[in-house]
Amino acid sequence: SLPIFIDSDADTHKSFTFYMGDSSAASYLTIPGFDNSKNKESDFSFHPVIEKDYWVVNLKSMGNTLGHSASAYWYTSIVDSGTSLIVGPTDFISTVTKGIDVKADCSNRASLPNLTVKIDSTTYEIPPSKYVIEAQDNTGKTECIMGLQGANVPIVIL
C-alpha cells in the first residue's frame, strides 16, 4: 500500500495548506504543514476536524456586518478547497446575504459589507473582494455575481 503523510511518524505537522493566489500560477498546495517562506505558524488559526469522513469543522454562524446572522447549529459544515462558491441551505444563505445587493456591473463591490464566519470561537471577516465573483458573460462583458448560493442541502460548504 502507498503510505500517506497523515500516517507518517516523521512529519510533525499532520496538516496541509492551500495558498489561493490571484491566479492559478500563484496558487499551490503544501504537504505537510505550510510554506515557511510565506508564513509563520502564528499567522494561522487551527480548527479541529470534528468528523473524519469529510473536512467537517464546527461552524457556529455566518452573517454580515450589516447585523444579519444565521446560526449554523443544525448544519454539518465542510471545508471544500475545490468549490468556488459557499453553498448552504437556502434560508441560511438568504439570512447571511440579507441586505447585500451585488450589482452586475460591479459598480458597488467596494461598498458592500463584509461577511462574518464564526468557526469554533474565532470570527473571520470576508471582504466583498473575496465573496463577489467577477466573471465574463457570454459576450465577453465583465459581470459580478454573489459567491454564495442557496440550495436544498442540509450542509454548509465553505
Coordinates of N, CA and C in Angstrom, one line a residue, residues 41-153:
E41 N 3.9 30.0 11.6 CA 2.8 29.3 12.2 C 1.8 30.2 13.0
S42 N 2.3 31.3 13.5 CA 1.5 32.2 14.2 C 0.5 33.0 13.3
D43 N 0.7 32.9 12.0 CA -0.2 33.5 11.0 C -1.5 32.8 10.8
F44 N -1.6 31.6 11.4 CA -2.7 30.7 11.1 C -3.6 30.5 12.3
S45 N -4.8 30.2 12.1 CA -5.7 29.7 13.1 C -6.0 28.3 12.8
F46 N -5.9 27.4 13.8 CA -6.2 26.0 13.6 C -7.5 25.6 14.2
H47 N -8.2 24.7 13.5 CA -9.5 24.2 13.9 C -9.5 22.7 13.8
P48 N -10.0 22.0 14.8 CA -10.0 20.6 14.7 C -11.1 20.1 13.7
V49 N -10.7 19.0 13.0 CA -11.7 18.3 12.1 C -12.5 17.5 13.1
I50 N -13.9 17.7 13.0 CA -14.7 17.0 14.0 C -15.4 15.8 13.4
E51 N -15.2 15.5 12.2 CA -15.7 14.3 11.6 C -14.8 13.9 10.5
K52 N -14.3 12.7 10.5 CA -13.1 12.3 9.6 C -13.5 11.9 8.2
D53 N -14.8 11.7 7.9 CA -15.2 11.3 6.6 C -15.0 12.5 5.6
Y54 N -15.2 13.7 6.1 CA -15.0 14.9 5.3 C -14.2 15.9 6.2
W55 N -13.9 17.0 5.6 CA -13.2 18.1 6.4 C -14.3 18.9 7.2
V56 N -14.9 18.3 8.2 CA -16.0 18.9 8.9 C -15.4 19.7 10.0
V57 N -15.9 21.0 10.1 CA -15.4 21.9 11.2 C -16.7 22.4 11.9
N58 N -16.5 23.0 13.1 CA -17.5 23.4 13.9 C -17.9 24.9 13.6
L59 N -18.7 25.0 12.5 CA -19.2 26.3 12.1 C -20.3 26.7 13.0
K60 N -20.1 27.9 13.7 CA -21.1 28.3 14.7 C -22.2 29.2 14.0
S61 N -21.7 30.1 13.2 CA -22.7 31.0 12.5 C -22.0 31.7 11.3
M62 N -22.8 32.3 10.5 CA -22.4 33.2 9.4 C -23.3 34.4 9.3
G63 N -22.8 35.5 8.9 CA -23.6 36.7 8.7 C -22.9 37.7 7.9
N64 N -23.3 39.0 8.2 CA -22.7 40.1 7.5 C -22.6 41.3 8.5
T65 N -21.8 42.2 8.1 CA -21.5 43.4 9.0 C -22.7 44.4 9.0
L66 N -23.8 44.1 8.3 CA -25.0 44.9 8.4 C -25.8 44.4 9.6
G67 N -25.4 43.3 10.3 CA -26.1 42.9 11.5 C -26.9 41.6 11.3
H68 N -26.9 41.1 10.1 CA -27.7 39.8 9.9 C -26.8 38.6 10.2
S69 N -27.4 37.6 10.9 CA -26.6 36.5 11.3 C -27.5 35.2 11.3
A70 N -26.9 34.1 10.9 CA -27.7 32.8 10.9 C -26.8 31.8 11.7
S71 N -27.5 31.1 12.6 CA -26.8 30.0 13.4 C -26.6 28.8 12.5
A72 N -25.5 28.2 12.6 CA -25.2 27.0 11.8 C -25.3 25.7 12.7
Y73 N -26.0 25.9 13.8 CA -26.0 24.8 14.8 C -26.6 23.5 14.2
W74 N -27.5 23.6 13.3 CA -28.2 22.4 12.8 C -27.5 21.8 11.6
Y75 N -26.5 22.4 11.1 CA -25.9 22.0 9.8 C -24.4 21.4 10.0
T76 N -24.1 20.4 9.2 CA -22.8 20.0 9.1 C -22.1 21.0 8.2
S77 N -20.9 21.3 8.5 CA -20.1 22.3 7.7 C -18.8 21.7 7.3
I78 N -18.6 21.7 6.0 CA -17.4 21.1 5.4 C -16.5 22.2 4.7
V79 N -15.2 22.0 4.8 CA -14.3 22.8 4.0 C -14.0 22.1 2.8
D80 N -14.2 22.8 1.6 CA -14.0 22.1 0.3 C -13.2 23.1 -0.5
S81 N -11.9 22.8 -0.7 CA -11.0 23.7 -1.4 C -11.3 23.7 -2.9
G82 N -12.1 22.7 -3.4 CA -12.4 22.7 -4.8 C -13.7 23.4 -5.2
T83 N -14.3 24.1 -4.3 CA -15.6 24.8 -4.6 C -15.3 26.3 -4.7
S84 N -15.9 26.9 -5.7 CA -15.7 28.3 -5.9 C -16.8 29.1 -5.1
L85 N -17.9 28.5 -4.8 CA -19.0 29.2 -4.0 C -19.1 28.7 -2.6
I86 N -19.6 29.5 -1.7 CA -20.1 29.0 -0.5 C -21.6 28.6 -0.7
V87 N -21.9 27.3 -0.4 CA -23.2 26.8 -0.6 C -23.8 26.3 0.7
G88 N -25.1 26.6 0.9 CA -25.8 26.2 2.1 C -27.3 26.1 1.9
P89 N -28.0 25.7 2.9 CA -29.5 25.7 2.8 C -30.0 27.1 2.4
T90 N -31.0 27.2 1.6 CA -31.5 28.4 1.0 C -31.8 29.5 2.1
D91 N -32.6 29.1 3.1 CA -32.9 30.0 4.2 C -31.7 30.6 4.9
F92 N -30.7 29.7 5.2 CA -29.5 30.1 5.8 C -28.7 31.1 5.0
I93 N -28.5 30.8 3.7 CA -27.8 31.7 2.8 C -28.6 33.0 2.6
S94 N -29.9 33.0 2.6 CA -30.7 34.2 2.5 C -30.5 35.1 3.6
T95 N -30.4 34.6 4.8 CA -30.1 35.4 6.0 C -28.7 36.0 6.0
V96 N -27.8 35.2 5.6 CA -26.3 35.6 5.6 C -26.2 36.8 4.6
T97 N -26.9 36.7 3.5 CA -26.7 37.7 2.4 C -27.8 38.8 2.5
K98 N -28.6 38.8 3.5 CA -29.7 39.9 3.6 C -29.1 41.3 3.6
G99 N -29.7 42.1 2.7 CA -29.2 43.5 2.6 C -28.0 43.7 1.7
I100 N -27.5 42.6 1.1 CA -26.4 42.7 0.2 C -26.9 42.5 -1.3
D101 N -26.7 43.6 -2.1 CA -27.2 43.6 -3.4 C -26.0 43.8 -4.4
V102 N -25.5 42.7 -4.9 CA -24.3 42.8 -5.8 C -24.8 43.3 -7.2
K103 N -24.3 44.4 -7.7 CA -24.7 45.0 -9.0 C -23.9 44.2 -10.0
A104 N -24.6 43.8 -11.1 CA -24.0 43.0 -12.2 C -22.8 43.8 -12.8
D105 N -22.9 45.1 -12.8 CA -21.8 45.9 -13.4 C -20.6 46.1 -12.5
C106 N -20.6 45.5 -11.3 CA -19.6 45.6 -10.3 C -19.4 47.0 -9.7
S107 N -20.2 47.9 -9.9 CA -20.0 49.3 -9.5 C -20.1 49.5 -8.0
N108 N -20.7 48.5 -7.3 CA -20.8 48.7 -5.8 C -20.0 47.7 -5.0
R109 N -19.2 47.0 -5.6 CA -18.5 45.9 -4.9 C -17.7 46.4 -3.7
A110 N -17.0 47.5 -3.9 CA -16.1 48.1 -2.8 C -16.9 48.6 -1.6
S111 N -18.2 48.9 -1.8 CA -19.0 49.4 -0.7 C -19.9 48.4 0.0
L112 N -19.8 47.1 -0.5 CA -20.6 46.1 0.1 C -20.0 45.7 1.5
P113 N -20.9 45.2 2.4 CA -20.4 44.8 3.7 C -19.5 43.5 3.7
N114 N -18.8 43.3 4.7 CA -18.0 42.1 4.9 C -19.0 41.0 5.3
L115 N -18.6 39.7 5.0 CA -19.3 38.6 5.6 C -18.6 38.2 6.9
T116 N -19.3 37.6 7.8 CA -18.7 37.0 9.0 C -18.9 35.5 9.1
V117 N -17.8 34.8 9.4 CA -17.8 33.4 9.5 C -17.2 33.0 10.9
K118 N -18.0 32.4 11.8 CA -17.5 32.0 13.1 C -17.3 30.5 13.1
I119 N -16.0 30.1 13.3 CA -15.7 28.7 13.4 C -15.1 28.5 14.8
D120 N -15.6 27.6 15.6 CA -15.3 27.5 17.0 C -15.5 28.8 17.6
S121 N -14.5 29.4 18.3 CA -14.7 30.7 18.9 C -14.0 31.9 18.1
T122 N -13.6 31.6 16.9 CA -12.9 32.6 16.0 C -13.8 33.1 15.0
T123 N -14.0 34.4 14.9 CA -14.8 35.0 13.8 C -13.9 35.6 12.8
Y124 N -14.1 35.3 11.5 CA -13.4 35.8 10.4 C -14.3 36.7 9.6
E125 N -13.7 37.8 9.1 CA -14.4 38.7 8.2 C -13.9 38.4 6.7
I126 N -14.8 38.3 5.8 CA -14.5 38.1 4.4 C -15.0 39.4 3.7
P127 N -14.0 40.1 3.1 CA -14.4 41.3 2.3 C -15.1 41.0 1.0
P128 N -15.8 41.9 0.5 CA -16.5 41.7 -0.8 C -15.6 41.3 -2.0
S129 N -14.3 41.8 -1.9 CA -13.4 41.4 -2.9 C -13.1 39.9 -3.0
K130 N -13.5 39.2 -1.9 CA -13.3 37.7 -1.9 C -14.6 37.0 -2.1
Y131 N -15.8 37.6 -1.8 CA -17.0 36.8 -1.9 C -17.8 37.2 -3.2
V132 N -17.4 38.3 -3.8 CA -18.1 38.7 -5.1 C -17.2 38.2 -6.2
I133 N -17.8 37.4 -7.1 CA -17.0 36.8 -8.2 C -17.2 37.6 -9.5
E134 N -16.0 38.0 -10.0 CA -16.0 38.8 -11.3 C -15.8 37.8 -12.4
A135 N -16.7 37.7 -13.4 CA -16.6 36.8 -14.5 C -17.0 37.4 -15.8
Q136 N -16.7 36.7 -16.9 CA -17.1 37.2 -18.2 C -18.4 36.6 -18.6
D137 N -19.4 37.4 -19.1 CA -20.6 36.8 -19.6 C -20.3 36.3 -21.0
N138 N -21.4 35.8 -21.7 CA -21.2 35.2 -23.0 C -20.8 36.2 -24.1
T139 N -20.9 37.4 -23.8 CA -20.5 38.4 -24.8 C -19.1 39.0 -24.5
G140 N -18.5 38.5 -23.4 CA -17.1 39.0 -23.0 C -17.2 40.2 -22.1
K141 N -18.4 40.6 -21.7 CA -18.5 41.7 -20.8 C -18.3 41.2 -19.3
T142 N -17.6 42.0 -18.5 CA -17.4 41.7 -17.1 C -18.7 41.8 -16.3
E143 N -18.9 40.8 -15.5 CA -20.1 40.8 -14.7 C -19.8 40.3 -13.3
C144 N -20.4 40.9 -12.3 CA -20.2 40.4 -10.9 C -21.4 39.7 -10.4
I145 N -21.1 38.6 -9.6 CA -22.1 37.8 -9.0 C -21.8 37.4 -7.6
M146 N -22.8 37.2 -6.8 CA -22.6 36.8 -5.4 C -21.9 35.4 -5.4
G147 N -20.9 35.2 -4.5 CA -20.2 34.0 -4.4 C -20.8 33.0 -3.4
L148 N -22.1 33.2 -3.0 CA -22.8 32.3 -2.1 C -24.1 31.9 -2.8
Q149 N -24.4 30.6 -2.6 CA -25.6 30.1 -3.3 C -26.4 29.2 -2.3
G150 N -27.7 29.5 -2.3 CA -28.6 28.6 -1.5 C -29.0 27.4 -2.3
A151 N -29.2 26.3 -1.7 CA -29.6 25.0 -2.3 C -30.4 24.2 -1.3
N152 N -31.0 23.2 -1.8 CA -31.8 22.3 -1.0 C -30.9 21.2 -0.4
V153 N -30.0 21.6 0.5 CA -29.0 20.7 1.1 C -29.0 20.9 2.6

